[in-house]
Amino acid sequence: MSHWQVLGVRSGGPCATPLPDFDRPTLLVFPATAEGEALGGATAAANGAAVLGRITSLTREGQVLVASRATHGGRVAVRLRVARGLAVATVNDMPDLDGEIALGAPADPAPERIARADRRVALESARIVLGGGRGLDEAAFAQLERIADALGGAVGASLPAVDLGLAPVSQQVGQSGKFVTPALYFAVGMSGTPQHLAGIGSATRLVALNTDPGASIFRVAEAGAVADARTLLPLVLQAVEARLGNSLQTPAGPVRK
Amino acid sequence: MNILVLVAGVLDPKWPVAPMGDGLPERVADRLILSPFDEAALEIALRIRDAQSDTVIHAIVAGGTEAIRLARAVTAFNIADVTTLDLPAPWDQGATARALAPACGDADLILMGREFGDCDDGLVPPMLAGLLCRAFFGRVQVVEAGAGVRLMREAETCEEWLSVARPVVASVTNDRRIRLRKPLMKNVMMARQALIGTVTHCPAPTDGLDLAGVSARAGSRAQMDCMMFDGSPEQQASGLAALLVEAAR
C-alpha cells in the first residue's frame, strides 16, 4: 500500500479549522469551485503545502504521488511528482479517497449579499452549464432555462446564438465572453468551435447534443446524442424532473462508442 | 489608494504551442499578451484611479527579459511604476505565489487575474493572500468606485459586494462590464522609452514538487471517444438526463 493518503475536503462552515497532524504524506483534494480554490490556496499557504493545481489524473507510484493537469488553456499537459509532506489539489470529480475531512474558513471580511433579480445561479459559479448555439431557437433556449432551473445550473450561449438574439451577451461563453469551469457543460446545438471551447475550463466534462453526427463537438465530448434539440430537450426536461423526483425512470438507451 | 496589479501574461492562443524539450513552451516576447483576466484586473485598477485621483497604481509583470514588451504595454496605461519579476518555476503554483509575496509591499489592494498565467488554474491568488495574511476576494466582476471602493462578484443566486476597507488580494475574472480600454497614443509612445525595472527575489524554499513531464495536447481539449446515446428519443433523453443529474448532485 502506498504511504500517501488522499483526503477529500468539504466545507466545515465559517469557523477556522486547524489541520490535524497527519502521520503520513497527505494530499488534500478540494472541489474546483470558487470556495474550494480559496480554501485550498489558504490551506497551502498556512501549511507550506505543495500545490498540484486542478488535477485530471492521480497515480501513486511507490512512495511518490504523480498528478497530471492541463496548462496553457488545455494545450499542454504537465505531470507533477511529489514525494513527501502535504499537498493540495482541486478536482472537478473526486478521485478514490482514503477519507474525508471538514475544514472551516471564516468569511473575513464578509461581503454584503444581495439577491439577484433573476434568482438564477451565476454562470461563474454554476456546477452545470447548459450552453446553447445557433442550432436552437427561442423555444429551445426556454427549454434550456427550465432544465437549468431544475438542476440548479446556468445557461450559457455561443457567440452566434448571442448575435442571433437568442441570449443576452451576459450569457456568452467563449474567447470573447465568459470563462466557465463547471463540472459539466452540456453543449446543445453548437458545433464546438475553438473560440467557444476556449471559454470552458479544460477539466470540465463535455456532453453534446447536435443534429450533425460529424459536428466537431462530438470529438471532445465524453457523451452525446444526435438528435434535434427542439424535439429532445422537452424529453430531457421530463427525464431530469423524473430523476430528481425519484420517479420511475426510463432506462437509458443503448450506447455506442 | 495604493494599488498593485500583478500581470501574468499568456502565450497568444492564436499561435500553436509546444513543449520545449522536457520543459514548458518557451515564452516568446512577441507572442506574449495580456490574458483576459490580466486585462480585467488592469481595467479595475484604472477605474478606481479615474474615480479617486490620489490613487497610485504599480504593476509587476511576470517574466524576465521576454516580458519587457508586455511591461511596456502596461506602462502605456499611464502606470509609471512597472517592473518585471522572473518566476523560477511557473509550473509550480505554490512557488509562483511564494515568489510574488515578497514583492507585493504594502499595497492596499492587490489585483490579479483569476488564473495567473498559462500554468495557474486559480490557486495562486488565494495562496498569495494567505502568504501575505490578507483577506482574499476571488472572481471579481465589477468595481464601483467613488468615495470608497466596492468590488462585486456573482455567487450562486446573489451578488456579493465587498467594501475595500483594509488590505485585500482580489482576483478578477473577465466580464463584459470591465473590458480594458485602449491606451492613449501619446502614452504608448512614452512607454516605448520607459525604464522597466526588475524585481529580484531570494529563491523560495522548495515544497518537494518536481516537474515529471510535459506533453502537448492536440487542441484546447483532449479528443476522446464520445459515448453516443442511441435508441428512441425517450431513451436518448434518459441517458442525457442521467449524466446531468449525476453532475448536479
Coordinates of C-alpha atoms in Angstrom, one line a residue:
Chain A
M1 CA 0.0 0.0 0.0
S2 CA 1.3 3.5 -0.9
H3 CA 2.1 5.6 2.1
W4 CA 0.2 8.5 0.7
Q5 CA -3.3 9.2 1.8
V6 CA -5.8 11.1 -0.3
L7 CA -8.4 13.0 1.7
G8 CA -11.3 14.9 0.2
V9 CA -12.1 18.2 1.9
R10 CA -15.6 19.5 2.4
S11 CA -16.6 22.9 3.8
G12 CA -16.7 22.9 7.5
G13 CA -18.5 26.2 8.0
P14 CA -17.4 29.7 8.9
C15 CA -15.1 28.8 11.8
A16 CA -11.4 28.4 11.0
T17 CA -10.3 24.8 11.5
P18 CA -6.7 23.9 12.0
L19 CA -5.4 20.9 10.1
P20 CA -4.9 17.8 12.1
D21 CA -1.4 16.3 12.4
F22 CA -1.1 13.7 9.7
D23 CA 1.2 10.8 10.4
R24 CA 1.8 10.1 6.7
P25 CA 2.1 12.2 3.5
T26 CA -1.3 13.6 2.7
L27 CA -3.0 15.0 -0.4
L28 CA -5.9 17.2 0.4
V29 CA -8.4 17.4 -2.5
F30 CA -10.7 20.4 -2.7
P31 CA -13.7 20.8 -5.1
A32 CA -12.8 23.0 -8.1
T33 CA -15.2 25.7 -7.1
A34 CA -14.5 29.3 -6.1
E35 CA -14.9 28.3 -2.4
G36 CA -12.7 25.2 -2.9
E37 CA -9.9 27.2 -4.6
A38 CA -10.0 29.9 -1.9
L39 CA -9.8 27.3 0.9
G40 CA -7.2 25.2 -0.9
G41 CA -4.9 28.2 -1.6
A42 CA -5.2 29.4 2.0
T43 CA -4.5 25.9 3.3
A44 CA -1.4 25.6 1.1
A45 CA -0.2 29.0 2.3
A46 CA -0.7 28.2 6.0
N47 CA 0.8 24.8 5.9
G48 CA 3.6 25.1 3.4
A49 CA 1.9 22.5 1.1
A50 CA 2.9 21.6 -2.4
V51 CA 0.3 22.8 -4.9
L52 CA -0.7 20.4 -7.6
G53 CA -3.5 22.5 -9.1
R54 CA -6.6 21.3 -10.8
I55 CA -5.6 17.7 -11.5
T56 CA -7.1 15.5 -14.1
S57 CA -5.4 12.2 -13.0
L58 CA -3.7 10.9 -10.0
T59 CA -1.5 7.8 -9.6
R60 CA 0.6 6.5 -6.7
E61 CA 4.0 5.2 -7.9
G62 CA 5.6 3.6 -4.9
Q63 CA 6.3 6.3 -2.4
V64 CA 5.6 9.1 -4.9
L65 CA 2.4 10.7 -5.9
V66 CA 2.1 11.7 -9.6
A67 CA -0.6 14.1 -10.8
S68 CA -1.4 15.4 -14.3
R69 CA -3.1 18.7 -15.2
A70 CA -3.6 20.9 -18.1
T71 CA -1.8 24.2 -18.7
H72 CA -1.8 26.8 -21.5
G73 CA -5.5 26.8 -21.9
G74 CA -5.6 23.0 -22.2
R75 CA -3.0 22.8 -24.9
V76 CA -0.2 21.4 -22.8
A77 CA -0.3 18.7 -20.1
V78 CA 2.2 18.6 -17.2
R79 CA 2.9 15.7 -14.8
L80 CA 3.9 16.7 -11.3
R81 CA 5.6 14.5 -8.8
V82 CA 5.6 14.9 -5.0
A83 CA 7.3 12.6 -2.6
R84 CA 6.6 13.9 0.9
G85 CA 4.8 16.2 3.1
L86 CA 1.4 17.8 2.5
A87 CA 0.0 18.6 -1.0
V88 CA -3.2 20.3 -2.1
A89 CA -5.2 19.9 -5.3
T90 CA -8.5 20.8 -6.8
V91 CA -10.7 18.5 -8.9
N92 CA -14.0 18.5 -10.8
D93 CA -14.6 14.9 -9.9
M94 CA -13.3 13.4 -6.7
P95 CA -10.8 10.6 -7.2
D96 CA -10.8 7.5 -5.0
L97 CA -10.4 8.8 -1.5
D98 CA -9.0 7.3 1.7
G99 CA -11.2 9.6 3.8
E100 CA -12.7 13.0 4.1
I101 CA -12.2 15.9 6.4
A102 CA -14.1 19.2 7.0
L103 CA -12.2 22.4 7.0
G104 CA -13.8 25.7 8.0
A105 CA -12.8 29.1 6.8
P106 CA -14.1 32.5 8.1
A107 CA -15.6 34.8 5.5
D108 CA -13.4 37.7 6.6
P109 CA -14.3 40.3 5.6
A110 CA -17.8 39.2 5.0
P111 CA -19.3 40.7 1.8
E112 CA -22.7 42.1 1.6
R113 CA -25.0 39.7 -0.2
I114 CA -27.8 41.0 -2.5
A115 CA -30.2 38.6 -4.2
R116 CA -30.1 38.9 -7.9
A117 CA -33.3 39.8 -9.7
D118 CA -33.3 36.7 -11.9
R119 CA -32.6 34.4 -8.9
R120 CA -30.7 32.2 -11.3
V121 CA -27.3 30.6 -10.5
A122 CA -24.5 32.7 -11.9
L123 CA -22.6 31.3 -14.8
E124 CA -19.4 31.8 -13.0
S125 CA -20.2 29.6 -10.1
A126 CA -22.6 27.1 -11.7
R127 CA -21.8 23.4 -11.3
I128 CA -23.6 22.7 -14.5
V129 CA -23.8 25.0 -17.5
L130 CA -26.2 24.3 -20.4
G131 CA -24.8 26.1 -23.5
G132 CA -27.0 26.8 -26.5
G133 CA -25.8 27.5 -30.0
R134 CA -27.3 28.8 -33.2
G135 CA -28.9 25.4 -33.8
L136 CA -31.5 26.4 -31.3
D137 CA -34.5 28.7 -31.5
E138 CA -36.1 30.8 -28.7
A139 CA -38.3 27.9 -27.6
A140 CA -35.3 25.6 -27.3
F141 CA -33.5 28.2 -25.2
A142 CA -36.5 28.4 -23.0
Q143 CA -36.3 24.7 -22.5
L144 CA -32.6 25.0 -21.6
E145 CA -33.6 27.6 -19.0
R146 CA -36.1 25.2 -17.5
I147 CA -33.6 22.3 -17.4
A148 CA -31.1 24.6 -15.8
D149 CA -33.6 25.7 -13.2
A150 CA -34.4 22.1 -12.4
L151 CA -30.7 21.2 -12.0
G152 CA -29.6 24.4 -10.2
G153 CA -27.4 25.2 -13.2
A154 CA -26.9 28.1 -15.5
V155 CA -27.5 28.8 -19.2
G156 CA -24.6 29.9 -21.5
A157 CA -24.6 30.7 -25.2
S158 CA -22.2 30.8 -28.1
L159 CA -21.4 34.0 -29.9
P160 CA -23.5 33.1 -32.9
A161 CA -26.5 32.5 -30.6
V162 CA -25.9 35.9 -29.0
D163 CA -25.6 37.5 -32.4
L164 CA -29.0 36.0 -33.3
G165 CA -30.6 37.5 -30.2
L166 CA -31.3 34.1 -28.7
A167 CA -29.4 35.0 -25.5
P168 CA -28.1 38.2 -23.9
V169 CA -24.4 38.9 -24.2
S170 CA -24.0 38.4 -20.4
Q171 CA -24.5 34.7 -21.1
Q172 CA -21.9 34.5 -23.8
V173 CA -19.2 31.8 -23.2
G174 CA -16.0 31.7 -25.2
Q175 CA -12.9 33.6 -26.1
S176 CA -14.7 36.9 -26.2
G177 CA -17.2 36.0 -23.5
K178 CA -17.1 34.4 -20.1
F179 CA -14.8 31.7 -18.9
V180 CA -16.6 29.0 -17.0
T181 CA -15.4 26.0 -15.1
P182 CA -18.4 23.9 -14.3
A183 CA -18.2 20.2 -13.5
L184 CA -20.2 19.5 -16.7
Y185 CA -21.0 21.6 -19.8
F186 CA -24.0 20.5 -21.9
A187 CA -23.4 21.8 -25.4
V188 CA -26.6 22.0 -27.3
G189 CA -26.9 22.9 -31.0
M190 CA -23.4 24.1 -31.3
S191 CA -20.5 22.9 -33.4
G192 CA -17.8 23.4 -30.8
T193 CA -15.5 26.0 -32.3
P194 CA -12.1 26.5 -30.7
Q195 CA -13.3 30.1 -29.8
H196 CA -16.2 28.7 -27.8
L197 CA -14.3 25.9 -26.2
A198 CA -11.7 28.5 -25.1
G199 CA -14.3 29.7 -22.6
I200 CA -14.7 26.4 -20.9
G201 CA -12.2 25.0 -18.4
S202 CA -10.1 22.2 -19.7
A203 CA -11.1 19.9 -16.8
T204 CA -14.8 20.4 -17.4
R205 CA -16.7 17.3 -18.7
L206 CA -18.5 17.9 -22.0
V207 CA -21.8 16.4 -23.1
A208 CA -23.2 17.3 -26.5
L209 CA -26.5 17.3 -28.4
N210 CA -26.4 18.1 -32.1
T211 CA -28.2 17.1 -35.3
D212 CA -25.0 16.6 -37.2
P213 CA -23.1 13.4 -36.2
G214 CA -20.0 14.9 -37.8
A215 CA -20.0 18.0 -35.6
S216 CA -16.6 18.6 -34.0
I217 CA -18.2 19.0 -30.6
F218 CA -18.5 15.2 -30.5
R219 CA -14.7 14.8 -30.8
V220 CA -14.2 16.5 -27.5
A221 CA -17.4 15.4 -25.7
E222 CA -17.4 12.3 -23.4
A223 CA -21.1 11.6 -24.3
G224 CA -23.7 12.8 -26.6
A225 CA -26.7 12.3 -28.7
V226 CA -27.5 13.0 -32.4
A227 CA -31.0 14.5 -32.4
D228 CA -33.0 17.7 -33.0
A229 CA -32.7 19.7 -29.7
R230 CA -36.2 21.1 -30.2
T231 CA -37.6 17.5 -30.0
L232 CA -35.3 16.1 -27.4
L233 CA -35.0 19.0 -24.9
P234 CA -38.6 18.7 -23.6
L235 CA -37.9 15.0 -23.1
V236 CA -34.6 15.7 -21.3
L237 CA -36.5 18.1 -19.0
Q238 CA -39.1 15.4 -18.2
A239 CA -36.4 12.8 -17.6
V240 CA -34.4 15.2 -15.4
E241 CA -37.5 16.1 -13.3
A242 CA -38.3 12.4 -13.1
R243 CA -34.8 11.5 -11.8
L244 CA -34.8 14.4 -9.4
G245 CA -38.2 13.4 -8.1
N246 CA -37.1 9.8 -7.8
S247 CA -39.9 8.8 -10.1
L248 CA -39.9 5.7 -12.2
Q249 CA -37.1 6.1 -14.7
T250 CA -37.0 5.2 -18.4
P251 CA -34.0 3.0 -18.9
A252 CA -31.2 4.8 -20.8
G253 CA -30.9 3.8 -24.4
P254 CA -28.1 1.7 -25.9
V255 CA -24.8 3.4 -26.2
R256 CA -22.0 3.1 -28.7
K257 CA -18.5 4.4 -29.0
Chain B
M1 CA -5.4 54.2 -2.5
N2 CA -2.2 52.3 -3.3
I3 CA -3.0 49.5 -5.9
L4 CA -0.7 46.8 -7.1
V5 CA -1.6 44.9 -10.3
L6 CA 0.0 41.6 -10.8
V7 CA 0.2 40.8 -14.5
A8 CA 0.9 37.3 -15.6
G9 CA 0.8 37.4 -19.4
V10 CA 0.0 34.4 -21.6
L11 CA 1.2 33.0 -24.9
D12 CA -1.1 34.2 -27.6
P13 CA -3.7 31.4 -28.2
K14 CA -3.7 32.3 -31.9
W15 CA -0.3 30.6 -32.2
P16 CA 0.4 26.9 -31.6
V17 CA 2.3 26.0 -28.5
A18 CA 4.6 23.0 -28.0
P19 CA 6.8 21.8 -25.1
M20 CA 10.4 22.9 -25.4
G21 CA 12.3 19.6 -24.9
D22 CA 11.2 18.4 -21.5
G23 CA 10.0 21.8 -20.4
L24 CA 7.2 24.2 -20.8
P25 CA 6.6 26.1 -24.1
E26 CA 9.0 29.0 -24.5
R27 CA 7.6 32.4 -23.6
V28 CA 8.5 34.3 -26.7
A29 CA 8.3 38.1 -26.3
D30 CA 6.3 38.8 -29.4
R31 CA 3.7 36.1 -28.6
L32 CA 3.2 37.2 -25.0
I33 CA -0.1 39.1 -24.5
L34 CA -2.3 40.1 -21.6
S35 CA -4.8 37.4 -20.7
P36 CA -8.4 38.4 -20.5
F37 CA -8.1 38.2 -16.7
D38 CA -5.0 40.4 -16.7
E39 CA -6.9 42.9 -18.7
A40 CA -9.8 42.9 -16.3
A41 CA -7.6 43.4 -13.3
L42 CA -5.9 46.3 -15.0
E43 CA -9.2 47.9 -16.0
I44 CA -10.5 47.7 -12.4
A45 CA -7.4 49.5 -11.2
L46 CA -7.8 52.2 -13.9
R47 CA -11.4 52.8 -13.0
I48 CA -10.5 53.2 -9.3
R49 CA -7.9 55.8 -10.4
D50 CA -10.5 57.5 -12.6
A51 CA -12.7 57.9 -9.5
Q52 CA -10.0 58.7 -6.9
S53 CA -7.3 61.0 -8.3
D54 CA -4.9 60.2 -5.4
T55 CA -4.8 56.6 -6.4
V56 CA -1.3 55.2 -7.3
I57 CA -1.0 52.1 -9.4
H58 CA 2.0 49.9 -9.5
A59 CA 2.3 46.8 -11.7
I60 CA 4.5 43.8 -11.7
V61 CA 4.7 41.7 -14.9
A62 CA 5.8 38.1 -14.5
G63 CA 8.8 37.1 -16.6
G64 CA 12.3 38.1 -17.4
T65 CA 13.5 40.0 -20.5
E66 CA 10.8 38.4 -22.6
A67 CA 8.2 40.2 -20.5
I68 CA 9.6 43.7 -21.1
R69 CA 7.5 44.3 -24.2
L70 CA 4.4 43.3 -22.2
A71 CA 5.5 45.6 -19.3
R72 CA 5.7 48.5 -21.8
A73 CA 2.1 47.7 -22.9
V74 CA 1.1 48.0 -19.2
T75 CA 3.1 51.2 -18.8
A76 CA 1.1 52.7 -21.7
F77 CA -1.9 52.9 -19.4
N78 CA -0.1 55.8 -17.7
I79 CA 1.2 53.5 -15.0
A80 CA 4.6 54.9 -14.0
D81 CA 6.0 52.1 -11.9
V82 CA 6.0 48.8 -13.8
T83 CA 8.6 46.1 -13.1
T84 CA 9.2 42.6 -14.1
L85 CA 9.7 39.6 -11.9
D86 CA 11.1 36.3 -13.2
L87 CA 9.3 33.3 -11.8
P88 CA 11.7 30.3 -11.2
A89 CA 9.2 27.5 -11.8
P90 CA 6.0 28.8 -13.5
W91 CA 4.5 25.2 -13.5
D92 CA 4.6 25.3 -9.7
Q93 CA 1.7 27.4 -8.5
G94 CA 3.0 27.3 -4.9
A95 CA 6.4 28.6 -6.0
T96 CA 4.8 31.3 -8.0
A97 CA 2.8 32.6 -5.0
R98 CA 5.9 32.4 -2.8
A99 CA 7.9 34.4 -5.4
L100 CA 5.2 37.1 -5.7
A101 CA 4.7 37.5 -2.0
P102 CA 7.9 39.4 -1.1
A103 CA 7.4 41.8 -4.0
C104 CA 3.9 42.9 -3.0
G105 CA 4.9 45.6 -0.5
D106 CA 2.2 47.5 1.3
A107 CA -0.4 47.9 -1.4
D108 CA -4.0 48.5 -0.1
L109 CA -5.4 46.5 -2.9
I110 CA -3.7 43.7 -4.9
L111 CA -5.4 42.9 -8.2
M112 CA -4.6 39.9 -10.3
G113 CA -6.2 37.6 -12.8
R114 CA -8.5 34.8 -11.7
E115 CA -5.9 32.5 -13.2
F116 CA -2.3 33.8 -13.0
G117 CA -0.9 33.0 -16.4
D118 CA -0.7 29.9 -18.5
C119 CA 0.1 27.5 -15.7
D120 CA -2.3 28.6 -12.9
D121 CA -5.8 27.3 -12.6
G122 CA -6.9 29.5 -9.7
L123 CA -4.8 28.7 -6.7
V124 CA -2.1 31.3 -6.9
P125 CA -4.3 34.3 -5.9
P126 CA -5.8 32.7 -2.7
M127 CA -2.4 31.3 -1.8
L128 CA -0.8 34.7 -2.2
A129 CA -3.4 36.2 0.1
G130 CA -2.7 33.5 2.6
L131 CA 1.1 34.1 2.5
L132 CA 0.5 37.9 2.9
C133 CA -2.0 37.3 5.7
R134 CA -4.6 39.4 3.8
A135 CA -8.2 38.9 3.1
F136 CA -9.0 37.2 -0.3
F137 CA -11.9 38.1 -2.5
G138 CA -12.0 36.0 -5.7
R139 CA -13.5 36.2 -9.2
V140 CA -14.4 39.9 -9.0
Q141 CA -16.5 41.0 -12.0
V142 CA -17.4 44.7 -11.3
V143 CA -15.9 47.6 -9.4
E144 CA -17.9 50.6 -8.0
A145 CA -15.5 53.4 -7.2
G146 CA -16.5 56.8 -5.7
A147 CA -15.6 57.9 -2.2
G148 CA -15.0 54.3 -1.4
V149 CA -14.3 51.2 -3.5
R150 CA -16.6 48.2 -3.7
L151 CA -15.9 45.0 -5.6
M152 CA -18.7 42.7 -6.8
R153 CA -18.9 39.1 -7.8
E154 CA -21.8 36.9 -8.7
A155 CA -22.2 33.9 -6.5
E156 CA -24.9 31.4 -6.9
T157 CA -28.1 33.4 -6.9
C158 CA -26.8 36.6 -5.3
E159 CA -24.3 39.4 -5.8
E160 CA -21.6 39.7 -3.2
W161 CA -20.2 43.2 -2.6
L162 CA -17.0 43.8 -0.7
S163 CA -16.1 47.3 0.5
V164 CA -12.3 47.6 0.4
A165 CA -11.6 48.9 3.9
R166 CA -8.4 47.1 4.6
P167 CA -5.7 45.3 2.5
V168 CA -7.2 42.8 0.2
V169 CA -6.0 40.5 -2.5
A170 CA -8.7 40.3 -5.2
S171 CA -8.7 38.0 -8.2
V172 CA -10.6 39.3 -11.2
T173 CA -12.4 37.4 -13.9
N174 CA -13.3 38.7 -17.4
D175 CA -16.7 40.4 -17.7
R176 CA -18.2 42.5 -20.4
R177 CA -18.6 45.3 -17.9
I178 CA -14.9 45.7 -17.4
R179 CA -13.4 45.5 -20.9
L180 CA -9.9 47.0 -21.0
R181 CA -9.8 50.5 -22.6
K182 CA -7.3 51.4 -25.3
P183 CA -4.3 53.4 -24.1
L184 CA -3.8 57.0 -25.4
M185 CA -1.3 57.1 -28.3
K186 CA 0.9 59.6 -26.5
N187 CA 1.2 57.2 -23.6
V188 CA 2.0 54.4 -25.9
M189 CA 4.8 56.4 -27.4
M190 CA 6.1 57.4 -24.0
A191 CA 6.0 53.8 -22.8
R192 CA 8.5 52.8 -25.6
Q193 CA 11.1 54.8 -23.8
A194 CA 10.1 53.9 -20.2
L195 CA 12.5 52.4 -17.9
I196 CA 11.3 48.9 -16.9
G197 CA 12.8 47.8 -13.6
T198 CA 13.3 44.2 -12.4
V199 CA 12.3 42.9 -9.0
T200 CA 14.9 40.5 -7.6
H201 CA 13.9 37.9 -5.1
C202 CA 15.5 35.2 -3.0
P203 CA 14.8 31.7 -4.0
A204 CA 11.7 30.5 -2.2
P205 CA 12.1 27.3 -0.2
T206 CA 11.0 24.3 -2.2
D207 CA 7.9 22.3 -1.4
G208 CA 9.1 18.9 -2.7
L209 CA 7.3 19.3 -6.0
D210 CA 9.0 18.2 -9.3
L211 CA 8.1 18.5 -12.9
A212 CA 8.0 14.9 -14.1
G213 CA 7.0 15.6 -17.7
V214 CA 5.4 17.9 -20.2
S215 CA 3.4 16.8 -23.3
A216 CA 1.4 18.5 -26.0
R217 CA -2.3 18.1 -26.3
A218 CA -4.0 18.1 -29.7
G219 CA -6.2 21.1 -29.0
S220 CA -7.5 23.1 -26.2
R221 CA -9.3 20.0 -25.1
A222 CA -8.2 16.4 -25.3
Q223 CA -10.1 14.4 -28.0
M224 CA -12.0 11.4 -26.8
D225 CA -14.3 8.7 -27.9
C226 CA -17.8 10.1 -27.5
M227 CA -20.3 7.7 -25.9
M228 CA -23.4 8.2 -28.1
F229 CA -26.8 7.6 -26.8
D230 CA -28.9 5.8 -29.4
G231 CA -32.4 4.4 -29.3
S232 CA -35.7 6.2 -29.1
P233 CA -35.8 9.9 -28.2
E234 CA -37.0 8.9 -24.8
Q235 CA -34.0 6.7 -24.3
Q236 CA -31.6 9.3 -25.5
A237 CA -33.2 11.9 -23.2
S238 CA -33.0 9.5 -20.3
G239 CA -29.3 8.9 -20.9
L240 CA -28.5 12.6 -21.1
A241 CA -30.6 13.3 -18.0
A242 CA -28.8 10.7 -16.0
L243 CA -25.5 12.5 -16.7
L244 CA -26.9 15.9 -15.9
V245 CA -28.5 14.8 -12.7
E246 CA -25.4 12.9 -11.6
A247 CA -23.2 16.0 -12.2
A248 CA -25.7 18.3 -10.4
R249 CA -25.5 16.2 -7.2

